[in-house]
């Protein structure tokens, strides 16, 4: 079996050129209150302010832009609980391509409605009984459409890597080198892209993925030295972070570049969402707040260090958000 082709920092640089006209450059922010609380110098990457409310727009647009003109009329098919769905839908709308998104029927209503608002067709499925990958690939085969994976794709990873590229550029401009860069992990595409860009500029930076407690497939896999599924039963408030196993390509990149993984409880995530609301004045969804939660809970060993934290998304139903910030 041939090894998958791994993306490189050159691919991230190419993605940055593709994304420059359309993606928001989310500037790093800091909080004296947060620095004092954790005893570290912290820089936050607010991808909640990104187009569609999450970093996923970056990888989706880069992937769709790579599709040859002749294949664009048939459109794209994606599967996602919400943020990738919106990223693909928005990218397809900009590029004038049809998009069909396979989404779990229990996905947050706000994510479903926002995906539809970009003109995409939403196809619901039961995440406990049906295989979203199989549904999407069958649909794509029938339509002649291109499947846009949520993370395990070189073009998607390179697009997400522009998050890390911007972190590295902004810190370099400040004359600061990060000791730790931490981001949420579901399939691992965000951290894989960040790892490529960050390590190219700051080879000594530590990389830490964060997952909900129980949904710890990255932490398990890094410890085992090979891909391992999580053993979670039930749900987490972090609906965006429930992938069962790291991607093949994403894990290869993250393992090669020395990432490690930690987990946080739903209660710790809720506290981080509330902290972001009260102190940062930012709306962060549970899955987007896990790295902040790990920092606040002391799992990153950040005291006395310089840390970059990615707030990866801000798409959350109003009723759940109201409960969390209380």
PDB file of C-alpha atoms in Angstrom:
ATOM      1  CA  UNK A   1       0.000   0.000   0.000  1.00  0.00           C
ATOM      2  CA  UNK A   2       1.436   3.356  -1.015  1.00  0.00           C
ATOM      3  CA  UNK A   3       1.845   6.070   1.565  1.00  0.00           C
ATOM      4  CA  UNK A   4      -0.389   9.132   1.053  1.00  0.00           C
ATOM      5  CA  UNK A   5       1.304  12.240  -0.306  1.00  0.00           C
ATOM      6  CA  UNK A   6       1.833  14.627   2.578  1.00  0.00           C
ATOM      7  CA  UNK A   7       1.282  18.357   2.095  1.00  0.00           C
ATOM      8  CA  UNK A   8       4.175  20.721   2.782  1.00  0.00           C
ATOM      9  CA  UNK A   9       4.642  24.298   3.887  1.00  0.00           C
ATOM     10  CA  UNK A  10       4.987  25.212   0.205  1.00  0.00           C
ATOM     11  CA  UNK A  11       1.386  24.059  -0.210  1.00  0.00           C
ATOM     12  CA  UNK A  12       0.362  26.323   2.666  1.00  0.00           C
ATOM     13  CA  UNK A  13       2.134  29.245   0.979  1.00  0.00           C
ATOM     14  CA  UNK A  14       0.259  28.487  -2.252  1.00  0.00           C
ATOM     15  CA  UNK A  15      -3.024  28.306  -0.349  1.00  0.00           C
ATOM     16  CA  UNK A  16      -2.335  31.704   1.206  1.00  0.00           C
ATOM     17  CA  UNK A  17      -2.161  33.225  -2.264  1.00  0.00           C
ATOM     18  CA  UNK A  18      -5.449  31.591  -3.252  1.00  0.00           C
ATOM     19  CA  UNK A  19      -7.188  32.729  -0.070  1.00  0.00           C
ATOM     20  CA  UNK A  20      -5.823  36.278   0.075  1.00  0.00           C
ATOM     21  CA  UNK A  21      -8.730  37.862  -1.868  1.00  0.00           C
ATOM     22  CA  UNK A  22     -11.519  36.066   0.013  1.00  0.00           C
ATOM     23  CA  UNK A  23     -10.555  34.959   3.541  1.00  0.00           C
ATOM     24  CA  UNK A  24     -10.423  37.207   6.597  1.00  0.00           C
ATOM     25  CA  UNK A  25      -7.019  37.673   8.142  1.00  0.00           C
ATOM     26  CA  UNK A  26      -7.875  37.225  11.806  1.00  0.00           C
ATOM     27  CA  UNK A  27      -5.347  39.197  13.814  1.00  0.00           C
ATOM     28  CA  UNK A  28      -3.985  37.816  17.070  1.00  0.00           C
ATOM     29  CA  UNK A  29      -5.480  39.288  20.203  1.00  0.00           C
ATOM     30  CA  UNK A  30      -4.328  39.226  23.813  1.00  0.00           C
ATOM     31  CA  UNK A  31      -5.928  39.709  27.204  1.00  0.00           C
ATOM     32  CA  UNK A  32      -4.093  41.004  30.284  1.00  0.00           C
ATOM     33  CA  UNK A  33      -6.715  39.245  32.433  1.00  0.00           C
ATOM     34  CA  UNK A  34      -6.017  35.912  30.743  1.00  0.00           C
ATOM     35  CA  UNK A  35      -2.247  36.362  30.953  1.00  0.00           C
ATOM     36  CA  UNK A  36      -2.497  37.079  34.670  1.00  0.00           C
ATOM     37  CA  UNK A  37      -4.846  34.180  35.277  1.00  0.00           C
ATOM     38  CA  UNK A  38      -2.630  31.527  33.659  1.00  0.00           C
ATOM     39  CA  UNK A  39       0.778  33.101  34.256  1.00  0.00           C
ATOM     40  CA  UNK A  40       1.712  33.079  30.577  1.00  0.00           C
ATOM     41  CA  UNK A  41       1.870  35.381  27.586  1.00  0.00           C
ATOM     42  CA  UNK A  42      -1.110  34.277  25.513  1.00  0.00           C
ATOM     43  CA  UNK A  43      -2.046  35.135  21.952  1.00  0.00           C
ATOM     44  CA  UNK A  44      -5.492  34.141  20.698  1.00  0.00           C
ATOM     45  CA  UNK A  45      -6.296  33.440  17.047  1.00  0.00           C
ATOM     46  CA  UNK A  46     -10.017  34.363  16.723  1.00  0.00           C
ATOM     47  CA  UNK A  47     -11.205  32.258  13.809  1.00  0.00           C
ATOM     48  CA  UNK A  48     -14.690  32.879  15.172  1.00  0.00           C
ATOM     49  CA  UNK A  49     -14.397  36.083  13.122  1.00  0.00           C
ATOM     50  CA  UNK A  50     -13.551  34.184   9.945  1.00  0.00           C
ATOM     51  CA  UNK A  51     -15.957  34.012   7.044  1.00  0.00           C
ATOM     52  CA  UNK A  52     -18.762  31.529   7.954  1.00  0.00           C
ATOM     53  CA  UNK A  53     -17.692  31.751  11.599  1.00  0.00           C
ATOM     54  CA  UNK A  54     -14.882  29.191  11.543  1.00  0.00           C
ATOM     55  CA  UNK A  55     -11.502  28.290  10.065  1.00  0.00           C
ATOM     56  CA  UNK A  56     -13.170  25.703   7.825  1.00  0.00           C
ATOM     57  CA  UNK A  57     -13.767  28.257   5.069  1.00  0.00           C
ATOM     58  CA  UNK A  58     -10.023  28.327   4.419  1.00  0.00           C
ATOM     59  CA  UNK A  59      -9.603  24.654   3.574  1.00  0.00           C
ATOM     60  CA  UNK A  60     -12.891  24.457   1.712  1.00  0.00           C
ATOM     61  CA  UNK A  61     -12.126  27.371  -0.578  1.00  0.00           C
ATOM     62  CA  UNK A  62      -8.612  26.136  -1.289  1.00  0.00           C
ATOM     63  CA  UNK A  63      -9.945  22.676  -2.169  1.00  0.00           C
ATOM     64  CA  UNK A  64     -12.748  23.940  -4.394  1.00  0.00           C
ATOM     65  CA  UNK A  65     -10.358  26.311  -6.151  1.00  0.00           C
ATOM     66  CA  UNK A  66      -8.219  23.294  -7.104  1.00  0.00           C
ATOM     67  CA  UNK A  67     -11.087  21.617  -8.985  1.00  0.00           C
ATOM     68  CA  UNK A  68     -10.638  21.941 -12.775  1.00  0.00           C
ATOM     69  CA  UNK A  69     -13.125  24.238 -14.514  1.00  0.00           C
ATOM     70  CA  UNK A  70     -14.542  21.340 -16.529  1.00  0.00           C
ATOM     71  CA  UNK A  71     -15.507  19.484 -13.349  1.00  0.00           C
ATOM     72  CA  UNK A  72     -17.072  22.409 -11.511  1.00  0.00           C
ATOM     73  CA  UNK A  73     -20.523  22.244 -13.134  1.00  0.00           C
ATOM     74  CA  UNK A  74     -21.176  18.868 -11.476  1.00  0.00           C
ATOM     75  CA  UNK A  75     -20.596  20.498  -8.115  1.00  0.00           C
ATOM     76  CA  UNK A  76     -19.298  19.197  -4.818  1.00  0.00           C
ATOM     77  CA  UNK A  77     -20.499  16.933  -2.035  1.00  0.00           C
ATOM     78  CA  UNK A  78     -19.316  17.185   1.565  1.00  0.00           C
ATOM     79  CA  UNK A  79     -20.199  15.634   4.924  1.00  0.00           C
ATOM     80  CA  UNK A  80     -20.051  17.642   8.129  1.00  0.00           C
ATOM     81  CA  UNK A  81     -21.745  18.408  11.428  1.00  0.00           C
ATOM     82  CA  UNK A  82     -21.738  22.077  10.551  1.00  0.00           C
ATOM     83  CA  UNK A  83     -18.585  24.153  10.193  1.00  0.00           C
ATOM     84  CA  UNK A  84     -17.105  22.334   7.208  1.00  0.00           C
ATOM     85  CA  UNK A  85     -20.617  22.316   5.750  1.00  0.00           C
ATOM     86  CA  UNK A  86     -20.816  26.087   5.923  1.00  0.00           C
ATOM     87  CA  UNK A  87     -17.277  26.523   4.628  1.00  0.00           C
ATOM     88  CA  UNK A  88     -17.944  24.356   1.580  1.00  0.00           C
ATOM     89  CA  UNK A  89     -21.338  25.950   0.962  1.00  0.00           C
ATOM     90  CA  UNK A  90     -19.906  29.482   1.079  1.00  0.00           C
ATOM     91  CA  UNK A  91     -16.907  28.573  -1.094  1.00  0.00           C
ATOM     92  CA  UNK A  92     -19.193  26.919  -3.640  1.00  0.00           C
ATOM     93  CA  UNK A  93     -21.435  29.977  -3.696  1.00  0.00           C
ATOM     94  CA  UNK A  94     -18.464  32.273  -4.366  1.00  0.00           C
ATOM     95  CA  UNK A  95     -17.176  30.002  -7.146  1.00  0.00           C
ATOM     96  CA  UNK A  96     -20.610  29.407  -8.663  1.00  0.00           C
ATOM     97  CA  UNK A  97     -20.684  25.667  -7.971  1.00  0.00           C
ATOM     98  CA  UNK A  98     -23.598  23.490  -6.773  1.00  0.00           C
ATOM     99  CA  UNK A  99     -23.050  22.013  -3.299  1.00  0.00           C
ATOM    100  CA  UNK A 100     -24.750  19.164  -1.449  1.00  0.00           C
ATOM    101  CA  UNK A 101     -23.924  18.643   2.211  1.00  0.00           C
ATOM    102  CA  UNK A 102     -24.602  15.447   4.182  1.00  0.00           C
ATOM    103  CA  UNK A 103     -25.302  16.603   7.758  1.00  0.00           C
ATOM    104  CA  UNK A 104     -26.345  14.716  10.918  1.00  0.00           C
ATOM    105  CA  UNK A 105     -30.016  15.246  11.690  1.00  0.00           C
ATOM    106  CA  UNK A 106     -29.067  16.289  15.234  1.00  0.00           C
ATOM    107  CA  UNK A 107     -26.597  18.972  14.131  1.00  0.00           C
ATOM    108  CA  UNK A 108     -27.220  22.401  15.667  1.00  0.00           C
ATOM    109  CA  UNK A 109     -30.160  24.030  13.906  1.00  0.00           C
ATOM    110  CA  UNK A 110     -28.157  27.223  13.412  1.00  0.00           C
ATOM    111  CA  UNK A 111     -25.492  25.329  11.462  1.00  0.00           C
ATOM    112  CA  UNK A 112     -28.065  23.587   9.261  1.00  0.00           C
ATOM    113  CA  UNK A 113     -29.905  26.820   8.496  1.00  0.00           C
ATOM    114  CA  UNK A 114     -26.711  28.769   7.805  1.00  0.00           C
ATOM    115  CA  UNK A 115     -25.526  26.041   5.442  1.00  0.00           C
ATOM    116  CA  UNK A 116     -28.794  26.322   3.534  1.00  0.00           C
ATOM    117  CA  UNK A 117     -28.469  30.099   3.493  1.00  0.00           C
ATOM    118  CA  UNK A 118     -25.376  29.791   1.299  1.00  0.00           C
ATOM    119  CA  UNK A 119     -27.458  27.962  -1.291  1.00  0.00           C
ATOM    120  CA  UNK A 120     -26.380  24.419  -0.470  1.00  0.00           C
ATOM    121  CA  UNK A 121     -28.632  21.366  -0.489  1.00  0.00           C
ATOM    122  CA  UNK A 122     -28.668  19.709   2.954  1.00  0.00           C
ATOM    123  CA  UNK A 123     -29.105  15.930   3.144  1.00  0.00           C
ATOM    124  CA  UNK A 124     -29.785  14.713   6.719  1.00  0.00           C
ATOM    125  CA  UNK A 125     -28.581  11.368   8.098  1.00  0.00           C
ATOM    126  CA  UNK A 126     -28.608   9.466  11.397  1.00  0.00           C
ATOM    127  CA  UNK A 127     -25.061   9.611  12.763  1.00  0.00           C
ATOM    128  CA  UNK A 128     -25.706   6.559  14.983  1.00  0.00           C
ATOM    129  CA  UNK A 129     -26.997   4.294  12.219  1.00  0.00           C
ATOM    130  CA  UNK A 130     -25.719   5.597   8.886  1.00  0.00           C
ATOM    131  CA  UNK A 131     -22.300   6.140   7.292  1.00  0.00           C
ATOM    132  CA  UNK A 132     -21.966   9.745   6.152  1.00  0.00           C
ATOM    133  CA  UNK A 133     -18.899   8.988   4.063  1.00  0.00           C
ATOM    134  CA  UNK A 134     -20.740   6.266   2.145  1.00  0.00           C
ATOM    135  CA  UNK A 135     -23.785   8.480   1.613  1.00  0.00           C
ATOM    136  CA  UNK A 136     -21.657  11.336   0.300  1.00  0.00           C
ATOM    137  CA  UNK A 137     -19.549   9.175  -2.002  1.00  0.00           C
ATOM    138  CA  UNK A 138     -22.609   7.423  -3.431  1.00  0.00           C
ATOM    139  CA  UNK A 139     -24.242  10.771  -4.124  1.00  0.00           C
ATOM    140  CA  UNK A 140     -21.077  12.168  -5.695  1.00  0.00           C
ATOM    141  CA  UNK A 141     -20.761   9.093  -7.911  1.00  0.00           C
ATOM    142  CA  UNK A 142     -24.319   9.488  -9.172  1.00  0.00           C
ATOM    143  CA  UNK A 143     -23.880  13.198  -9.872  1.00  0.00           C
ATOM    144  CA  UNK A 144     -20.304  13.163 -11.085  1.00  0.00           C
ATOM    145  CA  UNK A 145     -19.517  15.616  -8.286  1.00  0.00           C
ATOM    146  CA  UNK A 146     -16.272  16.075  -6.357  1.00  0.00           C
ATOM    147  CA  UNK A 147     -16.147  14.928  -2.733  1.00  0.00           C
ATOM    148  CA  UNK A 148     -14.669  17.521  -0.385  1.00  0.00           C
ATOM    149  CA  UNK A 149     -13.383  15.730   2.742  1.00  0.00           C
ATOM    150  CA  UNK A 150     -13.533  17.659   6.024  1.00  0.00           C
ATOM    151  CA  UNK A 151      -9.867  17.146   6.878  1.00  0.00           C
ATOM    152  CA  UNK A 152      -7.981  14.254   5.261  1.00  0.00           C
ATOM    153  CA  UNK A 153      -7.068  16.013   2.015  1.00  0.00           C
ATOM    154  CA  UNK A 154      -3.833  17.854   1.104  1.00  0.00           C
ATOM    155  CA  UNK A 155      -5.681  20.883  -0.320  1.00  0.00           C
ATOM    156  CA  UNK A 156      -7.909  21.171   2.736  1.00  0.00           C
ATOM    157  CA  UNK A 157      -4.955  20.808   5.123  1.00  0.00           C
ATOM    158  CA  UNK A 158      -2.968  23.443   3.218  1.00  0.00           C
ATOM    159  CA  UNK A 159      -5.879  25.860   3.437  1.00  0.00           C
ATOM    160  CA  UNK A 160      -6.208  25.329   7.178  1.00  0.00           C
ATOM    161  CA  UNK A 161      -2.462  25.831   7.423  1.00  0.00           C
ATOM    162  CA  UNK A 162      -2.909  29.504   6.611  1.00  0.00           C
ATOM    163  CA  UNK A 163      -4.134  29.838  10.212  1.00  0.00           C
ATOM    164  CA  UNK A 164      -0.661  28.785  11.362  1.00  0.00           C
ATOM    165  CA  UNK A 165       1.023  30.906   8.725  1.00  0.00           C
ATOM    166  CA  UNK A 166      -0.731  34.017  10.013  1.00  0.00           C
ATOM    167  CA  UNK A 167       0.100  33.137  13.620  1.00  0.00           C
ATOM    168  CA  UNK A 168       3.773  32.775  12.676  1.00  0.00           C
ATOM    169  CA  UNK A 169       3.810  36.024  10.710  1.00  0.00           C
ATOM    170  CA  UNK A 170       2.104  38.037  13.440  1.00  0.00           C
ATOM    171  CA  UNK A 171       4.338  36.675  16.194  1.00  0.00           C
ATOM    172  CA  UNK A 172       7.452  37.273  14.077  1.00  0.00           C
ATOM    173  CA  UNK A 173       6.376  40.878  13.579  1.00  0.00           C
ATOM    174  CA  UNK A 174       6.242  41.221  17.362  1.00  0.00           C
ATOM    175  CA  UNK A 175       9.620  39.560  17.782  1.00  0.00           C
ATOM    176  CA  UNK A 176       8.016  36.729  19.727  1.00  0.00           C
ATOM    177  CA  UNK A 177       8.533  32.971  19.390  1.00  0.00           C
ATOM    178  CA  UNK A 178       5.785  30.635  20.631  1.00  0.00           C
ATOM    179  CA  UNK A 179       6.634  27.880  23.081  1.00  0.00           C
ATOM    180  CA  UNK A 180       3.255  26.200  22.522  1.00  0.00           C
ATOM    181  CA  UNK A 181       0.658  26.353  19.747  1.00  0.00           C
ATOM    182  CA  UNK A 182      -2.615  24.651  20.596  1.00  0.00           C
ATOM    183  CA  UNK A 183      -5.773  24.018  18.597  1.00  0.00           C
ATOM    184  CA  UNK A 184      -8.915  21.864  18.691  1.00  0.00           C
ATOM    185  CA  UNK A 185      -8.782  18.501  16.916  1.00  0.00           C
ATOM    186  CA  UNK A 186     -11.497  16.433  15.305  1.00  0.00           C
ATOM    187  CA  UNK A 187      -9.949  14.848  12.235  1.00  0.00           C
ATOM    188  CA  UNK A 188      -6.704  16.763  12.747  1.00  0.00           C
ATOM    189  CA  UNK A 189      -6.652  18.902   9.604  1.00  0.00           C
ATOM    190  CA  UNK A 190      -6.385  22.208  11.438  1.00  0.00           C
ATOM    191  CA  UNK A 191      -3.420  21.146  13.542  1.00  0.00           C
ATOM    192  CA  UNK A 192      -1.724  19.441  10.588  1.00  0.00           C
ATOM    193  CA  UNK A 193      -1.854  22.657   8.587  1.00  0.00           C
ATOM    194  CA  UNK A 194      -0.810  24.753  11.571  1.00  0.00           C
ATOM    195  CA  UNK A 195       2.058  22.345  12.256  1.00  0.00           C
ATOM    196  CA  UNK A 196       3.424  22.703   8.716  1.00  0.00           C
ATOM    197  CA  UNK A 197       3.411  26.497   8.832  1.00  0.00           C
ATOM    198  CA  UNK A 198       4.484  26.920  12.449  1.00  0.00           C
ATOM    199  CA  UNK A 199       7.374  24.476  12.381  1.00  0.00           C
ATOM    200  CA  UNK A 200       8.710  26.091   9.201  1.00  0.00           C
ATOM    201  CA  UNK A 201       9.140  29.350  11.120  1.00  0.00           C
ATOM    202  CA  UNK A 202       9.508  28.143  14.719  1.00  0.00           C
ATOM    203  CA  UNK A 203      10.957  24.610  14.722  1.00  0.00           C
ATOM    204  CA  UNK A 204      11.092  24.474  18.537  1.00  0.00           C
ATOM    205  CA  UNK A 205       7.427  25.270  19.079  1.00  0.00           C
ATOM    206  CA  UNK A 206       5.389  22.565  20.815  1.00  0.00           C
ATOM    207  CA  UNK A 207       2.125  21.488  19.193  1.00  0.00           C
ATOM    208  CA  UNK A 208      -0.840  20.399  21.302  1.00  0.00           C
ATOM    209  CA  UNK A 209      -4.171  19.090  20.040  1.00  0.00           C
ATOM    210  CA  UNK A 210      -7.163  19.323  22.370  1.00  0.00           C
ATOM    211  CA  UNK A 211     -10.215  17.059  22.328  1.00  0.00           C
ATOM    212  CA  UNK A 212     -13.283  16.490  24.502  1.00  0.00           C
ATOM    213  CA  UNK A 213     -12.819  13.924  27.261  1.00  0.00           C
ATOM    214  CA  UNK A 214     -13.554  10.458  25.901  1.00  0.00           C
ATOM    215  CA  UNK A 215     -13.299  11.584  22.285  1.00  0.00           C
ATOM    216  CA  UNK A 216      -9.548  11.292  22.642  1.00  0.00           C
ATOM    217  CA  UNK A 217      -8.487   9.581  19.417  1.00  0.00           C
ATOM    218  CA  UNK A 218      -5.582  11.990  18.840  1.00  0.00           C
ATOM    219  CA  UNK A 219      -4.260  11.690  22.380  1.00  0.00           C
ATOM    220  CA  UNK A 220      -4.552   7.891  22.149  1.00  0.00           C
ATOM    221  CA  UNK A 221      -2.915   7.795  18.729  1.00  0.00           C
ATOM    222  CA  UNK A 222       0.047   9.955  19.686  1.00  0.00           C
ATOM    223  CA  UNK A 223       0.630   7.810  22.752  1.00  0.00           C
ATOM    224  CA  UNK A 224       0.353   4.580  20.761  1.00  0.00           C
ATOM    225  CA  UNK A 225       2.413   5.755  17.798  1.00  0.00           C
ATOM    226  CA  UNK A 226      -0.317   4.802  15.338  1.00  0.00           C
ATOM    227  CA  UNK A 227      -3.917   5.760  14.615  1.00  0.00           C
ATOM    228  CA  UNK A 228      -6.337   4.676  17.331  1.00  0.00           C
ATOM    229  CA  UNK A 229     -10.092   5.310  17.537  1.00  0.00           C
ATOM    230  CA  UNK A 230     -11.626   6.791  20.643  1.00  0.00           C
ATOM    231  CA  UNK A 231     -13.887   4.707  22.880  1.00  0.00           C
ATOM    232  CA  UNK A 232     -16.509   7.359  23.655  1.00  0.00           C
ATOM    233  CA  UNK A 233     -20.136   6.427  24.070  1.00  0.00           C
ATOM    234  CA  UNK A 234     -22.774   9.129  23.894  1.00  0.00           C
ATOM    235  CA  UNK A 235     -22.351  12.800  23.147  1.00  0.00           C
ATOM    236  CA  UNK A 236     -20.314  15.861  24.032  1.00  0.00           C
ATOM    237  CA  UNK A 237     -21.306  19.521  23.837  1.00  0.00           C
ATOM    238  CA  UNK A 238     -18.396  19.814  21.377  1.00  0.00           C
ATOM    239  CA  UNK A 239     -20.451  18.610  18.391  1.00  0.00           C
ATOM    240  CA  UNK A 240     -17.708  19.675  15.962  1.00  0.00           C
ATOM    241  CA  UNK A 241     -15.119  17.356  17.566  1.00  0.00           C
ATOM    242  CA  UNK A 242     -16.638  13.884  17.374  1.00  0.00           C
ATOM    243  CA  UNK A 243     -14.594  12.246  14.597  1.00  0.00           C
ATOM    244  CA  UNK A 244     -13.835   8.655  15.573  1.00  0.00           C
ATOM    245  CA  UNK A 245     -10.196   8.448  14.445  1.00  0.00           C
ATOM    246  CA  UNK A 246      -7.517  10.854  13.171  1.00  0.00           C
ATOM    247  CA  UNK A 247      -7.185  11.193   9.416  1.00  0.00           C
ATOM    248  CA  UNK A 248      -4.505   9.131   7.745  1.00  0.00           C
ATOM    249  CA  UNK A 249      -2.745  12.151   6.245  1.00  0.00           C
ATOM    250  CA  UNK A 250      -3.378  14.446   9.193  1.00  0.00           C
ATOM    251  CA  UNK A 251      -1.985  11.972  11.705  1.00  0.00           C
ATOM    252  CA  UNK A 252       1.112  11.373   9.573  1.00  0.00           C
ATOM    253  CA  UNK A 253       1.829  15.109   9.516  1.00  0.00           C
ATOM    254  CA  UNK A 254       1.066  15.713  13.189  1.00  0.00           C
ATOM    255  CA  UNK A 255       3.050  12.724  14.383  1.00  0.00           C
ATOM    256  CA  UNK A 256       6.024  13.593  12.189  1.00  0.00           C
ATOM    257  CA  UNK A 257       6.101  17.140  13.580  1.00  0.00           C
ATOM    258  CA  UNK A 258       5.825  16.028  17.200  1.00  0.00           C
ATOM    259  CA  UNK A 259       2.307  16.960  18.245  1.00  0.00           C
ATOM    260  CA  UNK A 260       0.892  15.705  21.535  1.00  0.00           C
ATOM    261  CA  UNK A 261      -2.704  15.566  22.714  1.00  0.00           C
ATOM    262  CA  UNK A 262      -4.692  16.485  25.817  1.00  0.00           C
ATOM    263  CA  UNK A 263      -8.394  16.331  26.649  1.00  0.00           C
ATOM    264  CA  UNK A 264     -10.891  18.507  28.520  1.00  0.00           C
ATOM    265  CA  UNK A 265     -14.254  17.826  30.120  1.00  0.00           C
ATOM    266  CA  UNK A 266     -17.506  19.397  28.985  1.00  0.00           C
ATOM    267  CA  UNK A 267     -17.603  21.366  32.246  1.00  0.00           C
ATOM    268  CA  UNK A 268     -14.148  22.806  31.526  1.00  0.00           C
ATOM    269  CA  UNK A 269     -15.277  23.697  28.012  1.00  0.00           C
ATOM    270  CA  UNK A 270     -18.372  25.446  29.357  1.00  0.00           C
ATOM    271  CA  UNK A 271     -16.170  27.539  31.650  1.00  0.00           C
ATOM    272  CA  UNK A 272     -13.974  28.498  28.682  1.00  0.00           C
ATOM    273  CA  UNK A 273     -17.001  29.518  26.608  1.00  0.00           C
ATOM    274  CA  UNK A 274     -18.158  31.672  29.527  1.00  0.00           C
ATOM    275  CA  UNK A 275     -14.693  33.183  29.982  1.00  0.00           C
ATOM    276  CA  UNK A 276     -14.530  34.109  26.291  1.00  0.00           C
ATOM    277  CA  UNK A 277     -17.925  35.799  26.592  1.00  0.00           C
ATOM    278  CA  UNK A 278     -17.174  37.735  29.762  1.00  0.00           C
ATOM    279  CA  UNK A 279     -13.492  38.626  29.356  1.00  0.00           C
ATOM    280  CA  UNK A 280     -12.813  38.512  25.619  1.00  0.00           C
ATOM    281  CA  UNK A 281     -16.259  39.576  24.363  1.00  0.00           C
ATOM    282  CA  UNK A 282     -16.153  36.750  21.838  1.00  0.00           C
ATOM    283  CA  UNK A 283     -18.775  34.130  20.992  1.00  0.00           C
ATOM    284  CA  UNK A 284     -16.945  30.795  20.843  1.00  0.00           C
ATOM    285  CA  UNK A 285     -18.725  27.494  20.253  1.00  0.00           C
ATOM    286  CA  UNK A 286     -17.837  24.577  22.568  1.00  0.00           C
ATOM    287  CA  UNK A 287     -15.673  22.780  19.994  1.00  0.00           C
ATOM    288  CA  UNK A 288     -13.871  26.015  19.228  1.00  0.00           C
ATOM    289  CA  UNK A 289     -13.092  26.652  22.888  1.00  0.00           C
ATOM    290  CA  UNK A 290     -11.340  23.415  23.865  1.00  0.00           C
ATOM    291  CA  UNK A 291      -7.789  24.755  23.508  1.00  0.00           C
ATOM    292  CA  UNK A 292      -8.715  27.727  25.677  1.00  0.00           C
ATOM    293  CA  UNK A 293     -10.281  25.281  28.138  1.00  0.00           C
ATOM    294  CA  UNK A 294      -7.055  23.274  28.282  1.00  0.00           C
ATOM    295  CA  UNK A 295      -5.089  26.441  28.945  1.00  0.00           C
ATOM    296  CA  UNK A 296      -7.430  27.578  31.723  1.00  0.00           C
ATOM    297  CA  UNK A 297      -7.423  24.103  33.302  1.00  0.00           C
ATOM    298  CA  UNK A 298      -3.624  23.968  33.363  1.00  0.00           C
ATOM    299  CA  UNK A 299      -3.211  21.072  30.939  1.00  0.00           C
ATOM    300  CA  UNK A 300      -0.841  22.900  28.574  1.00  0.00           C
ATOM    301  CA  UNK A 301       1.903  23.509  31.154  1.00  0.00           C
ATOM    302  CA  UNK A 302       1.968  27.100  29.965  1.00  0.00           C
ATOM    303  CA  UNK A 303       3.176  28.954  33.073  1.00  0.00           C
ATOM    304  CA  UNK A 304       5.983  31.351  32.165  1.00  0.00           C
ATOM    305  CA  UNK A 305       5.692  30.535  28.464  1.00  0.00           C
ATOM    306  CA  UNK A 306       4.395  32.141  25.276  1.00  0.00           C
ATOM    307  CA  UNK A 307       1.313  30.385  23.960  1.00  0.00           C
ATOM    308  CA  UNK A 308      -0.823  30.706  20.835  1.00  0.00           C
ATOM    309  CA  UNK A 309      -4.383  29.408  21.163  1.00  0.00           C
ATOM    310  CA  UNK A 310      -6.778  28.928  18.250  1.00  0.00           C
ATOM    311  CA  UNK A 311     -10.439  29.749  18.871  1.00  0.00           C
ATOM    312  CA  UNK A 312     -11.569  27.750  15.874  1.00  0.00           C
ATOM    313  CA  UNK A 313     -15.263  28.537  15.541  1.00  0.00           C
ATOM    314  CA  UNK A 314     -18.216  30.485  16.869  1.00  0.00           C
ATOM    315  CA  UNK A 315     -21.276  28.710  15.456  1.00  0.00           C
ATOM    316  CA  UNK A 316     -23.468  27.719  18.390  1.00  0.00           C
ATOM    317  CA  UNK A 317     -27.221  27.559  18.938  1.00  0.00           C
ATOM    318  CA  UNK A 318     -28.493  30.440  21.037  1.00  0.00           C
ATOM    319  CA  UNK A 319     -30.227  28.262  23.649  1.00  0.00           C
ATOM    320  CA  UNK A 320     -27.127  26.165  24.314  1.00  0.00           C
ATOM    321  CA  UNK A 321     -24.944  29.272  24.396  1.00  0.00           C
ATOM    322  CA  UNK A 322     -27.218  30.947  26.929  1.00  0.00           C
ATOM    323  CA  UNK A 323     -26.863  27.927  29.215  1.00  0.00           C
ATOM    324  CA  UNK A 324     -23.106  27.769  28.845  1.00  0.00           C
ATOM    325  CA  UNK A 325     -22.381  31.413  29.639  1.00  0.00           C
ATOM    326  CA  UNK A 326     -24.431  31.175  32.811  1.00  0.00           C
TER     327      UNK A 326
END
